[in-house]
């Protein structure tokens, strides 16, 4: 029976949870996910857990934040003046914003990936924006089932 290893396409169901059991995401009530091992399509800890699993196998795995969405990086939280937002945007806590990095001449650098920020604090004249993944710093628990391996 084939095992999940680099370059193999595998089909899985998963449920992602915080250690306290809070469900974050699941494919149980939808289509399973198809991924290619070794392509970095899922968090590193999940790919490690899938390695050498066989079709029909199930398991639960604890994944540290380092192998999930990374540690929380305080340098990715920045304060900007409210005036830096376009006039049509009314900031709200939790709102997600996308910025395209600018070149030194002020033009957008279209070759760079946009940076996503979440508004985590609104002050009188400024906003605190956070570019960390919402689950950064969180350990995770994944319940996984390998449906098939191609």
Short mmCIF file of C-alpha atoms in Angstrom, two decimals:
data_model
loop_
_atom_site.label_atom_id
_atom_site.label_comp_id
_atom_site.label_asym_id
_atom_site.label_seq_id
_atom_site.Cartn_x
_atom_site.Cartn_y
_atom_site.Cartn_z
CA UNK A 1 0.00 0.00 0.00
CA UNK A 2 1.48 3.40 -0.98
CA UNK A 3 2.56 5.85 1.71
CA UNK A 4 2.32 9.64 1.67
CA UNK A 5 5.71 10.98 0.66
CA UNK A 6 7.27 13.76 -1.38
CA UNK A 7 5.65 14.49 -4.76
CA UNK A 8 2.70 12.16 -4.13
CA UNK A 9 -0.82 13.60 -4.42
CA UNK A 10 -2.90 12.78 -1.39
CA UNK A 11 -6.52 13.41 -0.51
CA UNK A 12 -7.30 14.14 3.14
CA UNK A 13 -9.98 15.21 5.54
CA UNK A 14 -8.89 17.25 8.53
CA UNK A 15 -10.17 19.18 11.52
CA UNK A 16 -7.92 21.94 12.89
CA UNK A 17 -8.40 22.92 16.53
CA UNK A 18 -6.79 24.90 19.29
CA UNK A 19 -5.53 22.77 22.20
CA UNK A 20 -8.69 23.67 24.18
CA UNK A 21 -10.83 22.00 21.46
CA UNK A 22 -12.00 25.18 19.73
CA UNK A 23 -12.51 24.20 16.10
CA UNK A 24 -10.79 26.51 13.62
CA UNK A 25 -11.38 24.74 10.31
CA UNK A 26 -12.63 21.40 9.02
CA UNK A 27 -13.29 19.58 5.76
CA UNK A 28 -15.61 17.04 7.40
CA UNK A 29 -18.79 18.63 6.01
CA UNK A 30 -17.28 19.46 2.62
CA UNK A 31 -15.01 18.03 -0.03
CA UNK A 32 -11.67 16.64 1.11
CA UNK A 33 -8.44 18.51 0.30
CA UNK A 34 -6.08 17.30 -2.41
CA UNK A 35 -2.44 18.29 -1.96
CA UNK A 36 0.98 17.40 -3.28
CA UNK A 37 3.43 16.37 -0.58
CA UNK A 38 6.61 18.44 -0.44
CA UNK A 39 5.10 21.52 -2.10
CA UNK A 40 4.47 23.47 1.12
CA UNK A 41 0.72 23.59 0.50
CA UNK A 42 -0.07 23.04 4.19
CA UNK A 43 1.63 24.03 7.43
CA UNK A 44 4.91 22.18 8.06
CA UNK A 45 3.64 20.25 11.08
CA UNK A 46 0.68 18.86 9.14
CA UNK A 47 2.90 17.78 6.26
CA UNK A 48 5.27 16.06 8.72
CA UNK A 49 2.31 14.27 10.33
CA UNK A 50 1.05 13.09 6.93
CA UNK A 51 4.43 11.68 5.88
CA UNK A 52 4.30 7.88 5.62
CA UNK A 53 0.58 7.68 6.44
CA UNK A 54 -1.42 5.18 4.36
CA UNK A 55 -4.85 5.49 2.73
CA UNK A 56 -7.55 4.90 5.35
CA UNK A 57 -5.25 5.83 8.24
CA UNK A 58 -6.42 8.38 10.83
CA UNK A 59 -4.61 10.14 13.63
CA UNK A 60 -4.61 13.18 15.87
CA UNK A 61 -1.44 15.24 16.10
CA UNK A 62 -0.34 18.14 18.31
CA UNK A 63 1.54 20.79 16.32
CA UNK A 64 3.61 23.51 18.00
CA UNK A 65 3.21 27.10 16.84
CA UNK A 66 6.68 26.90 15.24
CA UNK A 67 5.40 24.17 12.89
CA UNK A 68 1.96 25.73 12.48
CA UNK A 69 1.53 29.44 11.73
CA UNK A 70 4.75 30.58 13.39
CA UNK A 71 5.43 32.44 16.62
CA UNK A 72 3.83 35.83 17.19
CA UNK A 73 6.23 38.55 15.99
CA UNK A 74 5.73 41.91 17.76
CA UNK A 75 7.68 43.62 14.95
CA UNK A 76 4.76 42.87 12.62
CA UNK A 77 2.41 45.13 14.61
CA UNK A 78 2.78 48.73 13.46
CA UNK A 79 1.17 52.06 14.23
CA UNK A 80 0.11 54.26 11.32
CA UNK A 81 -1.66 57.63 11.19
CA UNK A 82 -5.38 57.34 10.38
CA UNK A 83 -4.75 59.85 7.61
CA UNK A 84 -2.75 57.18 5.73
CA UNK A 85 -5.98 55.31 4.95
CA UNK A 86 -8.02 56.26 1.89
CA UNK A 87 -10.97 58.51 2.84
CA UNK A 88 -13.55 55.89 1.81
CA UNK A 89 -12.32 53.40 4.43
CA UNK A 90 -13.94 53.67 7.86
CA UNK A 91 -11.64 51.65 10.14
CA UNK A 92 -13.16 48.98 12.40
CA UNK A 93 -11.53 46.56 14.83
CA UNK A 94 -10.79 43.29 13.07
CA UNK A 95 -10.98 44.84 9.61
CA UNK A 96 -8.46 43.37 7.20
CA UNK A 97 -6.46 45.68 4.95
CA UNK A 98 -4.12 44.88 2.08
CA UNK A 99 -1.14 47.06 1.26
CA UNK A 100 1.15 46.78 -1.73
CA UNK A 101 4.69 47.82 -0.78
CA UNK A 102 5.90 50.98 -2.50
CA UNK A 103 9.17 51.65 -4.23
CA UNK A 104 11.36 54.52 -3.02
CA UNK A 105 9.81 56.79 -5.69
CA UNK A 106 6.33 56.17 -4.23
CA UNK A 107 5.12 53.89 -7.02
CA UNK A 108 3.56 50.53 -6.17
CA UNK A 109 5.93 47.60 -6.41
CA UNK A 110 3.77 45.17 -8.40
CA UNK A 111 6.41 42.42 -8.20
CA UNK A 112 6.02 42.13 -4.41
CA UNK A 113 3.20 40.23 -2.75
CA UNK A 114 0.63 42.42 -0.97
CA UNK A 115 0.90 42.52 2.82
CA UNK A 116 -2.29 41.76 4.76
CA UNK A 117 -2.91 43.57 8.04
CA UNK A 118 -5.67 43.37 10.64
CA UNK A 119 -6.72 46.44 12.62
CA UNK A 120 -6.16 45.46 16.26
CA UNK A 121 -6.51 48.90 17.92
CA UNK A 122 -8.06 52.23 16.98
CA UNK A 123 -6.68 55.32 18.68
CA UNK A 124 -7.57 59.00 18.35
CA UNK A 125 -5.22 59.74 15.45
CA UNK A 126 -3.71 56.35 14.62
CA UNK A 127 -4.34 52.67 14.03
CA UNK A 128 -2.43 49.62 15.19
CA UNK A 129 -2.12 47.12 12.34
CA UNK A 130 -0.95 43.55 12.75
CA UNK A 131 0.55 41.52 9.87
CA UNK A 132 0.86 38.29 11.90
CA UNK A 133 -1.29 35.36 10.82
CA UNK A 134 -4.36 35.33 13.11
CA UNK A 135 -3.18 31.98 14.54
CA UNK A 136 0.47 33.02 15.02
CA UNK A 137 1.74 31.94 18.43
CA UNK A 138 -0.96 29.26 18.77
CA UNK A 139 -0.26 25.56 19.10
CA UNK A 140 -2.67 23.48 17.03
CA UNK A 141 -4.27 20.04 17.08
CA UNK A 142 -5.13 18.36 13.79
CA UNK A 143 -7.32 15.30 13.38
CA UNK A 144 -6.42 13.90 9.97
CA UNK A 145 -7.59 11.08 7.74
CA UNK A 146 -5.86 10.06 4.52
CA UNK A 147 -8.58 9.21 1.99
CA UNK A 148 -6.34 8.26 -0.95
CA UNK A 149 -2.80 8.46 -2.28
CA UNK A 150 -2.09 8.77 -6.04
#
